[in-house]
Coordinates of C-alpha atoms in Angstrom, one line a residue:
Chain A
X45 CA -3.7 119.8 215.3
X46 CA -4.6 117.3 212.4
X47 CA -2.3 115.9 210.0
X48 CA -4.2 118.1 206.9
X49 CA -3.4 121.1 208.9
X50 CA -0.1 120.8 209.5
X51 CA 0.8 120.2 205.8
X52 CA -1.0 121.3 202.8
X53 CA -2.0 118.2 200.2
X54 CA 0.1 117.8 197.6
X55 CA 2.8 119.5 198.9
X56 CA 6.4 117.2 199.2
X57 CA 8.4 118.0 202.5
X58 CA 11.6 116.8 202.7
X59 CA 12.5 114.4 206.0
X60 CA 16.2 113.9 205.7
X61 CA 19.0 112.9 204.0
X62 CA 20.7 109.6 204.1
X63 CA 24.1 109.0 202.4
X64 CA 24.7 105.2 201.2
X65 CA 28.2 104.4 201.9
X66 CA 30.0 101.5 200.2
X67 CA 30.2 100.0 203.9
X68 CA 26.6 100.3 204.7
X69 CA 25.1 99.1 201.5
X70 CA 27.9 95.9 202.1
X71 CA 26.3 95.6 205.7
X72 CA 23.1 95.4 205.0
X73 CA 23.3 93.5 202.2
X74 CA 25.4 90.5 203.9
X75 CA 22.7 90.4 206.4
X76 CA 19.5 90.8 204.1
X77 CA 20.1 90.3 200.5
X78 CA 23.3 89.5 199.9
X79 CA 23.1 89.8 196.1
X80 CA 27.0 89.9 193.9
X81 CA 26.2 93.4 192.8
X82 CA 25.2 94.4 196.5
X83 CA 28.3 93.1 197.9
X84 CA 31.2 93.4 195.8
X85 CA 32.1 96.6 193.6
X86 CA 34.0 94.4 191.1
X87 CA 31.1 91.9 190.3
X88 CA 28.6 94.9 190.6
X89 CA 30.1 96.6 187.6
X90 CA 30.1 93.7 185.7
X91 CA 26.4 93.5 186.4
X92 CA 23.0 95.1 184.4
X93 CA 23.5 97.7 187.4
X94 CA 27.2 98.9 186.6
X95 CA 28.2 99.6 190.1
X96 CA 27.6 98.4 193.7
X97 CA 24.5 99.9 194.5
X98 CA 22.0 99.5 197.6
X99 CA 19.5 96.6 198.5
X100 CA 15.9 97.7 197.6
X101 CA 15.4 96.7 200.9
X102 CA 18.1 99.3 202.5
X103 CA 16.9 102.2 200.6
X104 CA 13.2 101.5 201.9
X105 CA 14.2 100.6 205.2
X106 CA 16.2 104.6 204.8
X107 CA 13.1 106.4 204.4
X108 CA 12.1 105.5 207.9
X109 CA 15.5 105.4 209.2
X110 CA 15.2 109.6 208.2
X111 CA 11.4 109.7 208.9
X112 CA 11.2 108.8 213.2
X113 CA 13.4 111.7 213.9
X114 CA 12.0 114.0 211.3
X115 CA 9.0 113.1 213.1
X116 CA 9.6 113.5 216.8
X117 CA 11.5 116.7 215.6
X118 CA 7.9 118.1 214.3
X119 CA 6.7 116.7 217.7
X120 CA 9.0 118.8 219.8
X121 CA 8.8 122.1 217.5
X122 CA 4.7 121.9 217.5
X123 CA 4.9 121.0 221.3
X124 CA 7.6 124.5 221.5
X125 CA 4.8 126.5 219.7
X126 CA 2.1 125.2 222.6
X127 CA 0.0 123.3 219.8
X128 CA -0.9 119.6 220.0
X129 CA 1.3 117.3 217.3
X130 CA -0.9 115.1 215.3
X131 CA -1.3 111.9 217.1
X132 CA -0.3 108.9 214.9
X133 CA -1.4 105.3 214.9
X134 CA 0.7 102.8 213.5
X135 CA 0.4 101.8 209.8
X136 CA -0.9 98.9 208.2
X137 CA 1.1 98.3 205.6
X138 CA 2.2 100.4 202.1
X139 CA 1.6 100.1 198.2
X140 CA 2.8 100.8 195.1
X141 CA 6.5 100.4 195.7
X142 CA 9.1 101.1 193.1
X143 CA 12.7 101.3 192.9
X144 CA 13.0 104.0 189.8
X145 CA 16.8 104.0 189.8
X146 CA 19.6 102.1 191.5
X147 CA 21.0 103.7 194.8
X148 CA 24.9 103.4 193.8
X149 CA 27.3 103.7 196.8
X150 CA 28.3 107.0 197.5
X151 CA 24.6 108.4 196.6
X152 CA 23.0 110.9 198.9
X153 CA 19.5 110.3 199.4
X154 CA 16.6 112.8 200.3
X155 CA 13.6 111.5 201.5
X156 CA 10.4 113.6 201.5
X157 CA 6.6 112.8 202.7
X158 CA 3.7 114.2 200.9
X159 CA 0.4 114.2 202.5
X160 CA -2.3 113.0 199.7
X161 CA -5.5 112.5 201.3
X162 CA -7.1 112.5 204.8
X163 CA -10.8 111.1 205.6
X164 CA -12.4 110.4 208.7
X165 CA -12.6 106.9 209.3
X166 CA -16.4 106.3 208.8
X167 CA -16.7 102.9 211.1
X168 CA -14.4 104.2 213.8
X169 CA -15.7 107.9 214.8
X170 CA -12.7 109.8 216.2
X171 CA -10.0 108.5 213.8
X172 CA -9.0 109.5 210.5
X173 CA -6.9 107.6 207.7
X174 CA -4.2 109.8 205.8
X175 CA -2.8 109.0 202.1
X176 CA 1.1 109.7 202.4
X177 CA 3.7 109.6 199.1
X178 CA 6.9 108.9 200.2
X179 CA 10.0 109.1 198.3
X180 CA 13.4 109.7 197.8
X181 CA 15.6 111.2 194.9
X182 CA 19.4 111.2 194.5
X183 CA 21.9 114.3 194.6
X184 CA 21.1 114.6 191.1
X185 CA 17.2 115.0 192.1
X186 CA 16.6 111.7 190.3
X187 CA 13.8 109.7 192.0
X188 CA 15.1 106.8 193.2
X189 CA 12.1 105.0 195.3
X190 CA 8.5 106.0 195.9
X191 CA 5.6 103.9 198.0
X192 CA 2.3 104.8 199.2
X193 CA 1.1 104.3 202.8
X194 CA -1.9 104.7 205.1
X195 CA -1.0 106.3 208.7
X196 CA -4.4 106.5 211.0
X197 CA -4.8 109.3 212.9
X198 CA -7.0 110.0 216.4
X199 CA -8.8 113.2 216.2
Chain B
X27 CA 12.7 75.6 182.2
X28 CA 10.0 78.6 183.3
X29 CA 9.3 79.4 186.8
X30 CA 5.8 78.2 185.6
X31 CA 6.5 74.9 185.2
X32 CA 8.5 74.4 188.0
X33 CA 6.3 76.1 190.1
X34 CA 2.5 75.6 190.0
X35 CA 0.4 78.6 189.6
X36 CA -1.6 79.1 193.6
X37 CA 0.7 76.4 195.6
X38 CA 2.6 78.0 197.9
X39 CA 6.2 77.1 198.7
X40 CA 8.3 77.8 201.5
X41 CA 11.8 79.4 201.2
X42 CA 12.9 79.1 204.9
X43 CA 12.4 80.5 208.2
X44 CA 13.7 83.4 210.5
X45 CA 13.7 83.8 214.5
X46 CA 13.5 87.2 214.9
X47 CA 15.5 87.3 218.4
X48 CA 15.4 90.5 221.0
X49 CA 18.8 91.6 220.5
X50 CA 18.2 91.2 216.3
X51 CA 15.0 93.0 216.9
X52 CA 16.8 96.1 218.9
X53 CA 19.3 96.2 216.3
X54 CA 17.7 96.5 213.1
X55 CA 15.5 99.1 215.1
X56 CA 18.2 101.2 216.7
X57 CA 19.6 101.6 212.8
X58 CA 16.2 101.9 210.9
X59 CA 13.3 102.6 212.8
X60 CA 14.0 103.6 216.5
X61 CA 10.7 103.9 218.3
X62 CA 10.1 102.7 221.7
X63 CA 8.1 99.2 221.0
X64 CA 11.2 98.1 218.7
X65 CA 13.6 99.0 221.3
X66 CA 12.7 98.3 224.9
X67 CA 11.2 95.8 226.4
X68 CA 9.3 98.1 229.1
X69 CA 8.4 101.1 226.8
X70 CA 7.0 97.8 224.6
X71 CA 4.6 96.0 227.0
X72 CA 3.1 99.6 227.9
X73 CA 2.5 100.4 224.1
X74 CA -0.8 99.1 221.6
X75 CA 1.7 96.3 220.8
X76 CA 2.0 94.9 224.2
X77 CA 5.2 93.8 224.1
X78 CA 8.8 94.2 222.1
X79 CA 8.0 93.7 218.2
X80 CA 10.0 93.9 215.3
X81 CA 10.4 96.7 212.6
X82 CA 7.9 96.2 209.9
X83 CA 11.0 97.1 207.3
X84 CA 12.6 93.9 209.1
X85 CA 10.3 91.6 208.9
X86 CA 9.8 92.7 205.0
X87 CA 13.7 92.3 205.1
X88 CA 13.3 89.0 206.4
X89 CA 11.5 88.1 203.2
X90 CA 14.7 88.1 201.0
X91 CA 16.9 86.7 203.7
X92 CA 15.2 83.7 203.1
X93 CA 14.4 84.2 199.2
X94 CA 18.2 84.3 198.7
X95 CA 19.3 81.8 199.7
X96 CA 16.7 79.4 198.6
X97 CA 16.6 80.1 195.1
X98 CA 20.6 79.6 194.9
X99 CA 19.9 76.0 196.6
X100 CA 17.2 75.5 193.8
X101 CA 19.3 76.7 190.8
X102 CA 22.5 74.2 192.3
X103 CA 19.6 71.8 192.6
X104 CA 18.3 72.2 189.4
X105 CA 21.8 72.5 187.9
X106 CA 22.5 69.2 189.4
X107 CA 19.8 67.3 187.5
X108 CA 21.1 68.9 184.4
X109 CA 18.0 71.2 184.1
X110 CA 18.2 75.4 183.4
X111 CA 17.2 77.6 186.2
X112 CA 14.9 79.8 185.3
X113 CA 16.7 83.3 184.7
X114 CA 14.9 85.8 186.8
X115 CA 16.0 89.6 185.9
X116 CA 15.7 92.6 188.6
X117 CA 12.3 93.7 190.6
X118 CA 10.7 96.9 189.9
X119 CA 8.9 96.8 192.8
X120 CA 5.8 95.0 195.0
X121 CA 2.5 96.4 195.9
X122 CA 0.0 95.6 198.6
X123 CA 2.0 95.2 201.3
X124 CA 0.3 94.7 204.8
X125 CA 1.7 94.0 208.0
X126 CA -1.1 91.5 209.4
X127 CA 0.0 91.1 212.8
X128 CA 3.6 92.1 215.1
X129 CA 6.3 89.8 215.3
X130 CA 7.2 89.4 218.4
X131 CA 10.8 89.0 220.2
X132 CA 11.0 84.9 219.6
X133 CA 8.6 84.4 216.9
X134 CA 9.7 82.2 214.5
X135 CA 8.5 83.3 211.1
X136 CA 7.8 80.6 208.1
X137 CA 8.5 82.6 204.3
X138 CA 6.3 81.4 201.6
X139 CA 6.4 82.2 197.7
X140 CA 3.4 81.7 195.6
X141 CA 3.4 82.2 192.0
X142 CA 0.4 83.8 191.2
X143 CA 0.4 84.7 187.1
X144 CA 3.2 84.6 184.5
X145 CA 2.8 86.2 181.4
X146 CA 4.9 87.3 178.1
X147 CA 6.2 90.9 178.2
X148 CA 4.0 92.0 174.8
X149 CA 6.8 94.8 174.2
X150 CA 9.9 92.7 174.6
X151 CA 9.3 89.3 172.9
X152 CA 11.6 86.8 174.6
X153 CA 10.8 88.2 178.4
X154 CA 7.7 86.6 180.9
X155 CA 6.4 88.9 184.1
X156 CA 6.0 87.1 187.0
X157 CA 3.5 88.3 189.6
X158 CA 4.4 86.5 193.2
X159 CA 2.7 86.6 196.6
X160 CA 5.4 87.0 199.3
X161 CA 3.9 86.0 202.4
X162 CA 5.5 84.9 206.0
X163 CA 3.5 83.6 209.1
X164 CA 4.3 82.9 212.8
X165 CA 4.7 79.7 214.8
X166 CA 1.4 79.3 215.3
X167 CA 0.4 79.7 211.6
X168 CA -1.0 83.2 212.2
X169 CA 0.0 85.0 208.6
X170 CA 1.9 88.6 209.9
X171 CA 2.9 90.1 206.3
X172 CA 2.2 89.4 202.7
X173 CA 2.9 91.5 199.5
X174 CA 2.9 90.7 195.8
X175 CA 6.0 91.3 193.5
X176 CA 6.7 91.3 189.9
X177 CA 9.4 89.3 188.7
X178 CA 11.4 89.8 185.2
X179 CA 11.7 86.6 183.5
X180 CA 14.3 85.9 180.6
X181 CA 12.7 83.4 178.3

């Protein structure tokens, strides 16, 4: 089964949720980026943010963190129904990033996955590329982050 | 001072590097981005990768491990010679990002910054956009990612 098949273009599925705790965002910040208003609720609220809120970085990192089991999930579910998942390549990289909102602690996010275009690869017979939109909005359905990215495919 | 004039517009400059370690490598993956090729050794060297690679959302990561502390040694530096930082503001976001080739369990990776364009904000008079290329490359000079970021400036 391809990609295309499996979900309709245009249409958002959601992939997971991921709630930012104080003591995650602190964790990954220390490690990554570790920024005042990332690290310590005091100097966050005295910052343009207001409030401690999550590395870009963290909340990026989250939509794969919810995407690899939402994945093998629709791997085991197709497998279940008898039909062949999609068979995945790895991606090449991603576009168009933004952080729409900060991701304050405490925030639930909810990832989704929308596919937006698939074409056969025309140099490489036998593979396809697929458009994805991913993105996540807050409990308040505010988007929070959205990127582009390229998955290949083998047909 | 601008970032333009302390940094020339095309030279690259580099903000530190990162060994990206096994047991880092398995870590990041187990919390972000668990697939076989980021976690085990074995399951790695039997993959397309050929043997244990990190996350792509770490070795982004990576990026602002370095960043961060670099440009708080050059505003102490600058400070010290009695000169003003430039006064960056947040990132809405990058584009372009490509992950060129894996980084492999040992790999030293070298960060670079490159200021590519900086321009006055023609809606808010007193603000510059900074367009950088992020870039990092392996021991053996190989570039593995790159992706270009806008940068708030406060004039």
């Amino acid at each position: 089964m391809r990609m295309a098949e499996l979900y309709p273009v245009g249409q958002a599925v959601e992939i997971g949720s991921l709630v930012f705790a104080a003591e995650d965002i602190v964790r990954f910040a220390a490690d990554f980026d570790p920024q005042p208003f990332h690290l310590d609720a005091a100097a966050a609220r005295r910052s343009l943010f207001g409030g401690l809120c999550a590395s870009g970085w963290h909340s990026s990192a989250g939509w794969m963190k919810c995407f690899v089991p939402f994945w093998a999930g629709e791997c085991r579910r197709l497998a279940a129904e008898g039909i062949d998942p999609p068979k995945l390549g790895p991606s090449p990289g991603f576009t168009g990033l933004r952080w729409l909102k900060p991701v304050f602690a405490g925030d639930t996010i909810t990832y989704s996955v929308t596919l937006l275009a698939s074409r056969p690869l025309a140099s490489r017979p036998g593979r396809l590329i697929n458009t994805i939109l991913c993105a996540g909005a807050n409990q308040h359905g505010e988007p929070v982050i959205r990127f582009e990215s390229t998955v290949l495919e083998f047909a």
